[in-house]
Tab-separated table of C-alpha atoms and ligand atoms in Angstrom:
chain	number	residue	atom	x	y	z
A	1	UNK	CA	0.000	0.000	0.000
A	2	UNK	CA	1.266	3.512	-0.720
A	3	UNK	CA	2.389	5.692	2.186
A	4	UNK	CA	0.783	9.079	2.786
A	5	UNK	CA	1.519	11.740	5.385
A	6	UNK	CA	-1.160	12.356	8.019
A	7	UNK	CA	-0.287	15.519	10.020
A	8	UNK	CA	-2.812	14.713	12.743
A	9	UNK	CA	-0.941	11.464	13.432
A	10	UNK	CA	2.424	13.108	12.918
A	11	UNK	CA	3.579	10.251	10.698
A	12	UNK	CA	3.208	8.439	7.422
A	13	UNK	CA	0.499	5.828	7.223
A	14	UNK	CA	-0.744	3.310	4.704
A	15	UNK	CA	-3.618	4.261	2.398
A	16	UNK	CA	-4.824	2.417	-0.735
A	17	UNK	CA	-4.183	5.408	-3.015
A	18	UNK	CA	-1.265	7.778	-3.561
A	19	UNK	CA	-1.459	10.908	-1.416
A	20	UNK	CA	-2.665	13.890	-3.428
A	21	UNK	CA	-3.834	16.959	-1.574
A	22	UNK	CA	-6.460	19.205	-3.177
A	23	UNK	CA	-5.702	22.818	-4.112
A	24	UNK	CA	-7.668	23.877	-1.037
A	25	UNK	CA	-9.276	21.704	1.581
A	26	UNK	CA	-12.817	22.447	2.821
A	27	UNK	CA	-12.817	22.618	6.628
A	28	UNK	CA	-15.019	23.784	9.471
A	29	UNK	CA	-14.705	24.443	13.184
A	30	UNK	CA	-17.579	23.586	15.544
A	31	UNK	CA	-17.438	25.155	19.017
A	32	UNK	CA	-19.108	22.611	21.312
A	33	UNK	CA	-19.178	25.116	24.184
A	34	UNK	CA	-21.991	26.963	22.444
A	35	UNK	CA	-24.198	24.186	21.081
A	36	UNK	CA	-27.625	24.067	22.718
A	37	UNK	CA	-28.988	21.172	20.628
A	38	UNK	CA	-31.695	23.275	19.032
A	39	UNK	CA	-31.268	21.090	15.900
A	40	UNK	CA	-31.761	24.041	13.562
A	41	UNK	CA	-28.709	22.827	11.600
A	42	UNK	CA	-30.236	19.373	11.303
A	43	UNK	CA	-33.476	20.772	9.910
A	44	UNK	CA	-31.698	23.243	7.617
A	45	UNK	CA	-29.855	20.318	6.019
A	46	UNK	CA	-32.890	18.050	5.897
A	47	UNK	CA	-35.123	20.652	4.291
A	48	UNK	CA	-32.468	21.367	1.665
A	49	UNK	CA	-31.158	17.945	0.689
A	50	UNK	CA	-32.913	14.940	2.236
A	51	UNK	CA	-36.662	15.501	2.080
A	52	UNK	CA	-37.441	12.904	-0.607
A	53	UNK	CA	-38.822	9.405	-0.496
A	54	UNK	CA	-36.167	6.976	0.710
A	55	UNK	CA	-34.413	9.675	2.715
A	56	UNK	CA	-36.742	9.643	5.710
A	57	UNK	CA	-34.181	8.276	8.183
A	58	UNK	CA	-31.293	10.113	6.554
A	59	UNK	CA	-29.686	12.972	8.510
A	60	UNK	CA	-26.511	14.201	6.855
A	61	UNK	CA	-26.199	16.642	9.758
A	62	UNK	CA	-27.047	15.308	13.181
A	63	UNK	CA	-26.511	16.482	16.748
A	64	UNK	CA	-26.055	13.735	19.319
A	65	UNK	CA	-25.734	13.843	23.102
A	66	UNK	CA	-22.476	12.462	24.423
A	67	UNK	CA	-21.593	10.173	26.063
A	68	UNK	CA	-24.645	8.033	25.180
A	69	UNK	CA	-26.135	9.356	21.979
A	70	UNK	CA	-25.056	8.396	18.514
A	71	UNK	CA	-26.393	8.296	14.989
A	72	UNK	CA	-26.263	5.483	14.089
A	73	UNK	CA	-26.404	4.221	17.648
A	74	UNK	CA	-22.998	3.550	19.239
A	75	UNK	CA	-21.098	4.298	16.002
A	76	UNK	CA	-18.017	5.546	17.791
A	77	UNK	CA	-17.910	2.912	20.503
A	78	UNK	CA	-18.123	0.241	17.814
A	79	UNK	CA	-15.343	1.778	15.705
A	80	UNK	CA	-13.135	2.166	18.786
A	81	UNK	CA	-13.816	-1.446	19.729
A	82	UNK	CA	-12.820	-2.630	16.260
A	83	UNK	CA	-9.601	-0.680	16.490
A	84	UNK	CA	-8.855	-2.032	19.959
A	85	UNK	CA	-6.776	-0.402	22.641
A	86	UNK	CA	-4.099	1.869	21.196
A	87	UNK	CA	-0.918	3.287	22.724
A	88	UNK	CA	-1.677	6.902	21.725
A	89	UNK	CA	0.700	9.707	20.733
A	90	UNK	CA	4.303	10.330	21.651
A	91	UNK	CA	4.074	14.003	22.642
A	92	UNK	CA	7.856	14.430	22.697
A	93	UNK	CA	7.809	14.309	18.882
A	94	UNK	CA	5.523	17.328	18.524
A	95	UNK	CA	6.631	19.984	16.050
A	96	UNK	CA	5.185	22.871	14.038
A	97	UNK	CA	3.919	20.417	11.389
A	98	UNK	CA	2.897	17.715	13.861
A	99	UNK	CA	1.302	19.577	16.780
A	100	UNK	CA	0.055	16.513	18.655
A	101	UNK	CA	3.275	14.499	18.409
A	102	UNK	CA	3.572	11.107	16.746
A	103	UNK	CA	0.898	8.438	16.887
A	104	UNK	CA	2.262	5.057	17.891
A	105	UNK	CA	-0.894	3.102	17.190
A	106	UNK	CA	-2.602	1.579	14.204
A	107	UNK	CA	-5.160	3.306	11.960
A	108	UNK	CA	-8.289	1.593	10.671
A	109	UNK	CA	-6.516	1.187	7.285
A	110	UNK	CA	-3.486	-0.446	8.867
A	111	UNK	CA	-5.638	-2.620	11.102
A	112	UNK	CA	-7.604	-3.850	8.065
A	113	UNK	CA	-4.442	-5.306	6.548
A	114	UNK	CA	-4.050	-7.820	9.313
A	115	UNK	CA	-7.531	-8.063	10.752
A	116	UNK	CA	-10.035	-7.774	7.901
A	117	UNK	CA	-10.266	-11.586	7.788
A	118	UNK	CA	-10.540	-11.883	4.037
A	119	UNK	CA	-13.511	-9.506	3.880
A	120	UNK	CA	-11.680	-7.231	1.440
A	121	UNK	CA	-12.135	-4.236	3.748
A	122	UNK	CA	-9.696	-1.386	3.144
A	123	UNK	CA	-10.573	0.155	6.502
A	124	UNK	CA	-11.852	-1.907	9.387
A	125	UNK	CA	-15.588	-1.289	9.663
A	126	UNK	CA	-19.074	-2.665	10.213
A	127	UNK	CA	-22.506	-2.184	8.710
A	128	UNK	CA	-24.990	-0.706	11.197
A	129	UNK	CA	-28.357	-2.436	11.478
A	130	UNK	CA	-31.515	-0.668	10.354
A	131	UNK	CA	-32.523	-0.334	13.972
A	132	UNK	CA	-29.349	1.588	14.757
A	133	UNK	CA	-30.191	4.206	12.126
A	134	UNK	CA	-33.774	4.571	13.280
A	135	UNK	CA	-33.536	7.007	16.202
A	136	UNK	CA	-31.111	9.830	15.390
A	137	UNK	CA	-31.745	11.620	18.642
A	138	UNK	CA	-31.716	8.595	20.899
A	139	UNK	CA	-30.787	9.291	24.535
A	140	UNK	CA	-31.263	13.003	24.248
A	141	UNK	CA	-34.632	14.530	24.942
A	142	UNK	CA	-36.339	11.538	26.457
A	143	UNK	CA	-39.751	12.996	27.193
A	144	UNK	CA	-41.145	11.930	30.508
A	145	UNK	CA	-44.188	14.006	31.262
A	146	UNK	CA	-47.554	14.388	29.630
A	147	UNK	CA	-47.777	16.707	26.675
A	148	UNK	CA	-49.583	19.837	27.694
A	149	UNK	CA	-50.082	21.406	24.318
A	150	UNK	CA	-50.603	20.267	20.773
A	151	UNK	CA	-47.192	21.431	19.620
A	152	UNK	CA	-45.457	18.943	21.887
A	153	UNK	CA	-44.156	21.355	24.528
A	154	UNK	CA	-44.331	19.847	27.988
A	155	UNK	CA	-45.069	21.673	31.198
A	156	UNK	CA	-41.923	20.590	32.954
A	157	UNK	CA	-39.748	20.169	29.928
A	158	UNK	CA	-37.829	17.120	28.951
A	159	UNK	CA	-35.506	15.191	31.151
A	160	UNK	CA	-32.104	13.731	30.561
A	161	UNK	CA	-32.270	10.678	32.754
A	162	UNK	CA	-29.547	9.181	30.641
A	163	UNK	CA	-26.593	10.991	32.091
A	164	UNK	CA	-26.788	13.360	34.994
A	165	UNK	CA	-23.099	13.541	35.747
A	166	UNK	CA	-22.178	15.471	32.586
A	167	UNK	CA	-23.078	15.587	28.923
A	168	UNK	CA	-22.502	17.663	25.816
A	169	UNK	CA	-23.792	17.945	22.293
A	170	UNK	CA	-21.739	16.746	19.362
A	171	UNK	CA	-22.870	18.157	16.019
A	172	UNK	CA	-21.710	16.034	13.088
A	173	UNK	CA	-21.509	16.178	9.318
A	174	UNK	CA	-19.227	14.346	6.882
A	175	UNK	CA	-15.632	15.327	7.652
A	176	UNK	CA	-14.586	15.530	3.983
A	177	UNK	CA	-11.525	13.638	5.109
A	178	UNK	CA	-8.153	14.036	3.448
A	179	UNK	CA	-7.880	10.224	3.335
A	180	UNK	CA	-11.522	9.173	3.112
A	181	UNK	CA	-12.275	5.617	4.181
A	182	UNK	CA	-15.478	5.739	2.107
A	183	UNK	CA	-13.458	6.452	-1.028
A	184	UNK	CA	-10.924	3.745	-0.209
A	185	UNK	CA	-13.736	1.257	0.353
A	186	UNK	CA	-15.717	1.731	-2.867
A	187	UNK	CA	-15.013	-1.160	-5.255
A	188	UNK	CA	-16.469	0.813	-8.190
A	189	UNK	CA	-14.397	3.945	-7.667
A	190	UNK	CA	-17.654	5.896	-7.461
A	191	UNK	CA	-16.425	8.171	-4.673
A	192	UNK	CA	-14.095	11.021	-5.484
A	193	UNK	CA	-12.451	13.968	-3.783
A	194	UNK	CA	-12.665	17.214	-5.729
A	195	UNK	CA	-9.208	18.643	-6.496
A	196	UNK	CA	-10.472	22.237	-6.239
A	197	UNK	CA	-11.874	22.123	-2.689
A	198	UNK	CA	-11.385	18.629	-1.240
A	199	UNK	CA	-15.137	17.974	-0.966
A	200	UNK	CA	-15.855	14.220	-1.052
A	201	UNK	CA	-18.759	13.148	-3.282
A	202	UNK	CA	-20.451	9.940	-4.418
A	203	UNK	CA	-21.018	9.803	-8.167
A	204	UNK	CA	-24.663	8.758	-8.218
A	205	UNK	CA	-24.374	7.354	-11.733
A	206	UNK	CA	-21.524	5.034	-10.753
A	207	UNK	CA	-22.791	3.826	-7.366
A	208	UNK	CA	-24.470	0.404	-7.340
A	209	UNK	CA	-25.391	0.407	-3.662
A	210	UNK	CA	-22.853	-2.120	-2.372
A	211	UNK	CA	-22.736	-0.106	0.865
A	212	UNK	CA	-18.984	-0.587	1.301
A	213	UNK	CA	-18.699	3.133	2.092
A	214	UNK	CA	-21.407	2.825	4.752
A	215	UNK	CA	-19.494	-0.085	6.211
A	216	UNK	CA	-16.030	1.440	6.225
A	217	UNK	CA	-16.519	5.143	6.996
A	218	UNK	CA	-15.823	5.138	10.744
A	219	UNK	CA	-18.007	8.255	11.191
A	220	UNK	CA	-20.934	6.539	9.439
A	221	UNK	CA	-21.724	9.479	7.194
A	222	UNK	CA	-22.538	7.737	3.905
A	223	UNK	CA	-26.150	6.496	4.043
A	224	UNK	CA	-28.083	4.010	1.940
A	225	UNK	CA	-31.237	5.113	0.159
A	226	UNK	CA	-33.568	2.126	0.061
A	227	UNK	CA	-35.742	3.790	-2.589
A	228	UNK	CA	-33.020	4.512	-5.171
A	229	UNK	CA	-30.845	1.661	-3.859
A	230	UNK	CA	-27.689	3.731	-3.964
A	231	UNK	CA	-25.681	5.495	-1.276
A	232	UNK	CA	-25.709	9.199	-0.513
A	233	UNK	CA	-23.766	11.523	1.729
A	234	UNK	CA	-23.265	15.148	2.757
A	235	UNK	CA	-22.133	17.191	-0.232
A	236	UNK	CA	-20.823	20.161	1.805
A	237	UNK	CA	-23.498	22.257	0.026
A	238	UNK	CA	-21.059	22.503	-2.901
A	239	UNK	CA	-23.275	24.787	-5.005
A	240	UNK	CA	-23.032	27.339	-2.184
A	241	UNK	CA	-19.280	26.851	-1.791
A	242	UNK	CA	-18.913	27.334	-5.565
A	243	UNK	CA	-20.831	30.592	-5.341
A	244	UNK	CA	-23.708	29.512	-7.585
A	245	UNK	CA	-26.431	30.450	-5.094
A	246	UNK	CA	-28.155	33.532	-6.567
A	247	UNK	CA	-28.334	35.237	-3.165
A	248	UNK	CA	-24.708	36.368	-3.147
A	249	UNK	CA	-24.210	36.854	-6.889
A	250	UNK	CA	-21.226	34.605	-7.279
A	251	UNK	CA	-19.697	34.980	-3.853
A	252	UNK	CA	-19.023	31.643	-2.071
A	253	UNK	CA	-21.289	30.910	0.880
A	254	UNK	CA	-21.053	28.723	3.960
A	255	UNK	CA	-23.056	25.474	4.010
A	256	UNK	CA	-26.701	25.522	5.118
A	257	UNK	CA	-25.994	23.933	8.528
A	258	UNK	CA	-23.206	26.408	9.206
A	259	UNK	CA	-25.155	29.490	8.121
A	260	UNK	CA	-28.319	28.463	9.991
A	261	UNK	CA	-26.692	27.710	13.369
A	262	UNK	CA	-28.529	29.521	16.151
A	263	UNK	CA	-25.755	29.150	18.692
A	264	UNK	CA	-23.241	30.504	16.170
A	265	UNK	CA	-21.001	27.562	16.913
A	266	UNK	CA	-19.761	27.025	13.334
A	267	UNK	CA	-17.184	28.601	11.060
A	268	UNK	CA	-16.185	27.400	7.599
A	269	UNK	CA	-12.874	27.963	5.856
A	270	UNK	CA	-9.787	26.306	4.408
A	271	UNK	CA	-7.490	24.199	6.559
A	272	UNK	CA	-4.392	24.761	4.413
A	273	UNK	CA	-4.646	28.506	3.887
A	274	UNK	CA	-2.794	30.496	6.583
A	275	UNK	CA	-5.092	33.467	5.885
A	276	UNK	CA	-8.229	31.487	6.798
A	277	UNK	CA	-9.639	31.944	10.311
A	278	UNK	CA	-10.093	28.156	10.434
A	279	UNK	CA	-6.335	27.724	9.920
A	280	UNK	CA	-5.741	30.069	12.853
A	281	UNK	CA	-8.037	28.083	15.155
A	282	UNK	CA	-6.598	24.683	14.224
A	283	UNK	CA	-2.940	25.299	13.435
A	284	UNK	CA	-1.970	28.492	15.264
A	285	UNK	CA	-4.101	28.830	18.412
A	286	UNK	CA	-4.663	25.040	18.379
A	287	UNK	CA	-8.026	25.375	20.111
A	288	UNK	CA	-9.902	23.249	17.536
A	289	UNK	CA	-9.199	19.526	17.246
A	290	UNK	CA	-10.078	16.662	14.889
A	291	UNK	CA	-12.688	14.072	15.899
A	292	UNK	CA	-11.133	10.659	16.599
A	293	UNK	CA	-7.907	11.407	14.696
A	294	UNK	CA	-6.675	7.908	15.590
A	295	UNK	CA	-8.998	6.445	12.929
A	296	UNK	CA	-6.520	7.794	10.370
A	297	UNK	CA	-8.771	9.505	7.799
A	298	UNK	CA	-7.515	13.038	8.652
A	299	UNK	CA	-11.011	14.461	9.182
A	300	UNK	CA	-11.555	18.150	8.367
A	301	UNK	CA	-14.267	19.169	10.800
A	302	UNK	CA	-12.546	20.417	13.941
A	303	UNK	CA	-14.037	20.879	17.403
A	304	UNK	CA	-13.390	23.264	20.259
A	305	UNK	CA	-13.891	20.771	23.102
A	306	UNK	CA	-16.441	21.478	25.860
A	307	UNK	CA	-14.704	22.947	28.890
A	308	UNK	CA	-16.864	21.133	31.400
A	309	UNK	CA	-16.498	17.483	30.339
A	310	UNK	CA	-13.970	15.078	31.922
A	311	UNK	CA	-10.580	15.371	30.274
A	312	UNK	CA	-10.032	11.621	29.899
A	313	UNK	CA	-13.177	11.270	27.837
A	314	UNK	CA	-12.261	14.268	25.710
A	315	UNK	CA	-8.733	12.978	25.072
A	316	UNK	CA	-9.975	9.679	23.652
A	317	UNK	CA	-12.340	11.650	21.412
A	318	UNK	CA	-10.151	14.543	20.233
A	319	UNK	CA	-6.623	13.290	20.845
A	320	UNK	CA	-3.758	14.702	22.874
A	321	UNK	CA	-4.398	18.386	22.033
A	322	UNK	CA	-7.321	18.655	24.477
A	323	UNK	CA	-5.569	20.178	27.491
A	324	UNK	CA	-3.825	22.875	25.500
A	325	UNK	CA	-7.040	23.652	23.588
A	326	UNK	CA	-9.102	24.148	26.743
A	327	UNK	CA	-6.415	26.223	28.463
A	328	UNK	CA	-6.038	28.480	25.473
A	329	UNK	CA	-9.764	28.763	24.825
A	330	UNK	CA	-10.510	29.643	28.440
A	331	UNK	CA	-8.054	32.536	28.340
A	332	UNK	CA	-8.322	33.800	24.778
A	333	UNK	CA	-5.896	36.441	23.544
A	334	UNK	CA	-7.130	39.373	21.504
A	335	UNK	CA	-6.635	37.692	18.119
A	336	UNK	CA	-8.454	34.543	19.211
A	337	UNK	CA	-11.313	36.629	20.617
A	338	UNK	CA	-11.553	38.380	17.274
A	339	UNK	CA	-11.625	35.148	15.281
A	340	UNK	CA	-14.284	33.733	17.635
A	341	UNK	CA	-16.511	36.695	16.795
A	342	UNK	CA	-16.514	35.650	13.139
A	343	UNK	CA	-18.546	32.527	13.958
A	344	UNK	CA	-22.053	32.870	12.544
A	345	UNK	CA	-21.474	36.504	11.597
A	346	UNK	CA	-22.199	36.136	7.870
A	347	UNK	CA	-23.523	33.622	5.339
A	348	UNK	CA	-20.600	34.437	3.079
A	349	UNK	CA	-17.410	32.443	3.219
A	350	UNK	CA	-14.684	34.334	5.072
A	351	UNK	CA	-11.330	33.780	3.310
A	352	UNK	CA	-9.171	36.072	5.414
A	353	UNK	CA	-9.542	38.446	8.353
A	354	UNK	CA	-7.915	41.295	10.209
A	355	UNK	CA	-8.171	41.771	13.963
A	356	UNK	CA	-8.113	45.422	15.007
A	357	UNK	CA	-8.323	46.916	18.466
A	358	UNK	CA	-12.122	46.999	18.686
A	359	UNK	CA	-13.328	44.899	15.799
A	360	UNK	CA	-12.595	42.001	13.511
A	361	UNK	CA	-12.999	42.381	9.752
A	362	UNK	CA	-13.701	39.419	7.470
A	363	UNK	CA	-12.836	39.414	3.757
A	364	UNK	CA	-14.294	37.290	0.962
A	365	UNK	CA	-12.837	35.440	-2.009
A	366	UNK	CA	-12.076	38.601	-3.956
A	367	UNK	CA	-10.586	40.197	-0.890
A	368	UNK	CA	-13.698	42.333	-0.500
A	369	UNK	CA	-15.055	43.232	2.923
A	370	UNK	CA	-17.831	40.829	3.921
A	371	UNK	CA	-18.295	41.474	7.644
A	372	UNK	CA	-17.247	43.686	10.543
A	373	UNK	CA	-17.889	42.531	14.114
A	374	UNK	CA	-17.045	44.356	17.338
A	375	UNK	CA	-14.787	42.514	19.788
A	376	UNK	CA	-15.800	42.584	23.414
A	377	UNK	CA	-13.465	42.295	26.353
A	378	UNK	CA	-13.049	38.816	27.772
A	379	UNK	CA	-15.773	37.551	30.044
A	380	UNK	CA	-14.731	36.988	33.660
A	381	UNK	CA	-16.378	35.204	36.544
A	382	UNK	CA	-16.441	37.188	39.765
A	383	UNK	CA	-15.744	35.233	42.936
A	384	UNK	CA	-18.748	35.219	45.243
A	385	UNK	CA	-17.198	37.617	47.750
A	386	UNK	CA	-16.891	40.260	45.063
A	387	UNK	CA	-20.482	40.105	43.919
A	388	UNK	CA	-22.053	43.445	43.149
A	389	UNK	CA	-25.131	43.269	45.287
A	390	UNK	CA	-27.450	46.125	44.570
B	1	UNK	CA	-54.531	-4.590	21.618
B	2	UNK	CA	-52.074	-6.616	19.634
B	3	UNK	CA	-48.461	-5.918	20.500
B	4	UNK	CA	-46.591	-3.903	17.928
B	5	UNK	CA	-44.637	-6.420	15.902
B	6	UNK	CA	-42.243	-3.847	14.564
B	7	UNK	CA	-41.224	-1.874	17.622
B	8	UNK	CA	-39.136	-3.574	20.231
B	9	UNK	CA	-40.155	-1.839	23.468
B	10	UNK	CA	-36.751	-2.485	24.999
B	11	UNK	CA	-35.226	-0.174	22.351
B	12	UNK	CA	-35.994	2.804	24.486
B	13	UNK	CA	-34.800	1.469	27.787
B	14	UNK	CA	-31.687	2.861	29.326
B	15	UNK	CA	-29.006	0.201	29.160
B	16	UNK	CA	-25.885	2.211	29.849
B	17	UNK	CA	-23.647	2.916	32.770
B	18	UNK	CA	-22.909	6.389	33.983
B	19	UNK	CA	-19.516	7.554	32.776
B	20	UNK	CA	-18.187	9.138	35.923
B	21	UNK	CA	-17.079	12.742	35.990
B	22	UNK	CA	-14.093	14.025	37.918
B	23	UNK	CA	-14.983	13.798	41.611
B	24	UNK	CA	-13.526	17.203	42.455
B	25	UNK	CA	-15.408	19.046	39.691
B	26	UNK	CA	-18.997	20.192	39.426
B	27	UNK	CA	-19.448	19.513	35.702
B	28	UNK	CA	-23.014	20.769	35.579
B	29	UNK	CA	-22.080	24.108	37.153
B	30	UNK	CA	-19.172	24.423	34.716
B	31	UNK	CA	-21.516	23.749	31.813
B	32	UNK	CA	-23.967	26.425	32.953
B	33	UNK	CA	-21.108	28.880	33.364
B	34	UNK	CA	-19.739	28.070	29.898
B	35	UNK	CA	-23.133	28.705	28.274
B	36	UNK	CA	-23.416	32.030	30.056
B	37	UNK	CA	-19.913	33.077	28.993
B	38	UNK	CA	-20.624	32.107	25.376
B	39	UNK	CA	-23.973	33.836	25.095
B	40	UNK	CA	-22.739	36.971	26.855
B	41	UNK	CA	-19.889	37.012	24.375
B	42	UNK	CA	-22.544	37.060	21.659
B	43	UNK	CA	-23.999	40.068	23.468
B	44	UNK	CA	-27.225	38.423	24.589
B	45	UNK	CA	-28.817	40.404	27.443
B	46	UNK	CA	-29.139	38.632	30.804
B	47	UNK	CA	-32.929	38.340	30.520
B	48	UNK	CA	-32.655	36.501	27.238
B	49	UNK	CA	-30.047	34.114	28.581
B	50	UNK	CA	-32.279	33.421	31.576
B	51	UNK	CA	-35.197	32.845	29.207
B	52	UNK	CA	-33.099	30.280	27.353
B	53	UNK	CA	-32.450	28.435	30.629
B	54	UNK	CA	-36.195	28.536	31.395
B	55	UNK	CA	-37.159	27.172	27.980
B	56	UNK	CA	-37.658	23.386	28.008
B	57	UNK	CA	-36.781	23.244	24.310
B	58	UNK	CA	-33.134	23.911	25.155
B	59	UNK	CA	-32.482	20.708	26.979
B	60	UNK	CA	-29.021	21.357	28.412
B	61	UNK	CA	-29.550	24.836	29.870
B	62	UNK	CA	-33.037	23.831	31.004
B	63	UNK	CA	-31.635	20.759	32.702
B	64	UNK	CA	-29.465	22.978	34.916
B	65	UNK	CA	-32.466	25.222	35.558
B	66	UNK	CA	-34.494	22.248	36.749
B	67	UNK	CA	-31.678	20.799	38.820
B	68	UNK	CA	-30.504	23.998	40.519
B	69	UNK	CA	-33.347	26.495	40.252
B	70	UNK	CA	-33.809	30.010	38.906
B	71	UNK	CA	-31.966	31.733	41.728
B	72	UNK	CA	-28.846	29.743	40.972
B	73	UNK	CA	-28.919	30.782	37.318
B	74	UNK	CA	-29.641	34.406	38.199
B	75	UNK	CA	-26.673	34.406	40.565
B	76	UNK	CA	-24.393	32.942	37.896
B	77	UNK	CA	-25.585	35.548	35.402
B	78	UNK	CA	-24.647	38.177	37.916
B	79	UNK	CA	-21.183	36.754	38.557
B	80	UNK	CA	-20.225	36.117	34.981
B	81	UNK	CA	-19.649	39.489	33.456
B	82	UNK	CA	-17.398	41.381	31.185
B	83	UNK	CA	-14.227	42.611	32.777
B	84	UNK	CA	-14.719	46.306	33.074
B	85	UNK	CA	-12.284	47.765	35.497
C	401	SF4	S1	-16.433	11.268	7.159
C	401	SF4	FE1	-16.773	9.275	6.198
C	401	SF4	S2	-18.065	9.760	4.413
C	401	SF4	FE2	-17.076	11.674	5.034
C	401	SF4	S3	-15.177	11.759	3.799
C	401	SF4	FE3	-14.651	10.858	5.797
C	401	SF4	S4	-14.754	8.639	5.423
C	401	SF4	FE4	-15.900	9.630	3.722
C	402	SF4	S1	-27.939	24.905	15.059
C	402	SF4	FE1	-25.978	25.180	16.122
C	402	SF4	S2	-26.573	25.371	18.318
C	402	SF4	FE2	-28.323	24.467	17.233
C	402	SF4	S3	-27.983	22.226	17.410
C	402	SF4	FE3	-27.051	22.852	15.457
C	402	SF4	S4	-24.896	23.177	15.982
C	402	SF4	FE4	-26.028	23.199	17.930
């Protein structure tokens, strides 16, 4: 198998195809600290792309409650179990290009070589049952009291009996991975990664519905359409990214889920462009981290981890960068504060930015001004003895 | 009534263990504080943040509201503020 370089692992790894990076790589940062599980993103995606027959149980964007929730159920626990216990990263080998150090474990591609048991899998995986796809919001808002009005609002609200110690919401879309397991898995070569923006697509005319992508994507983001009998997945709203939406007259726009987010937790950009605010968050401030980087696909949706969740749990989910990310995020410097204000500030894609004393300015593809947002001073928590009691 | 052949009632039963938090941390209080910091940073007024905690549609903030009460949230809103000399 050819060797490719995975910066998240800080090493070369085996992948069925030669490494070829796109001109620019689509990327996004999701700030978990702000997500309130309103599911507006989920509905924005559904009402745009998956409202047809055969797509009823298909949610390209979903928001699940950790540690229990998952769509499909238990997807991450199952992938982690397949991979088995791993030694983790050697932090002493961290460098500018390899911020988390060097991974000493095995990726799902490498594990498949020895453990796929003649199944032909390129990445170790499993096919979820229909039942596991059925309840996308399982273990979240488990209603417990009688409905008091026709619109489903309860008098006492919903309860989270599932996990009272701690929980957080994980919003998920396809990661448009640099080394997609779905692409590696497809025996028909129907999945491709666009050279111009790194968006991963399934060619609907080539797909025959073998579901190998569903089986081998560890994030379970390709989905099978029982009506058309072919597979589908998130397309990163590519017509918007291309700038073909009439609203902005040719200016690239953020995806529907990103633009619609009520909590303003999402920001879209380019992971390999030092001018992009996303680059700053991931590579400079290092507050945003990949989801399960140990799988080896080099996912391109990055998360600012929730400050309140136990560190051990967060480390197995986002890798060794968690402690630094939380420290840095809790005490943001002026530039970071500025970049954080760009989240949800415009539907247009911000290509570059400038942080001034009182405001942050975002620029579009043609270097034109697309947004100006004031920067506030950091928020502090007063100790009880210094409360202003009026 | 005939039992539903297609729905397994055990599907919706809780079958998991609690994943313990850190014993010396109050994770729920930290979560409430983080939400307040984030929404203040977005310049939401205190009343609107409190309304979000009251609203059962926002499960996480409302969970804290139910567990700890309105006074607790109001106090947190008071303590978490912008640093202005
Ligand atoms: S998340 Fe899954 S479907 Fe998306 S590119 Fe990566 S491997 Fe493919
Ligand atoms: S719209 Fe934003 S805040 Fe609401 S659930 Fe989606 S990611 Fe979370």
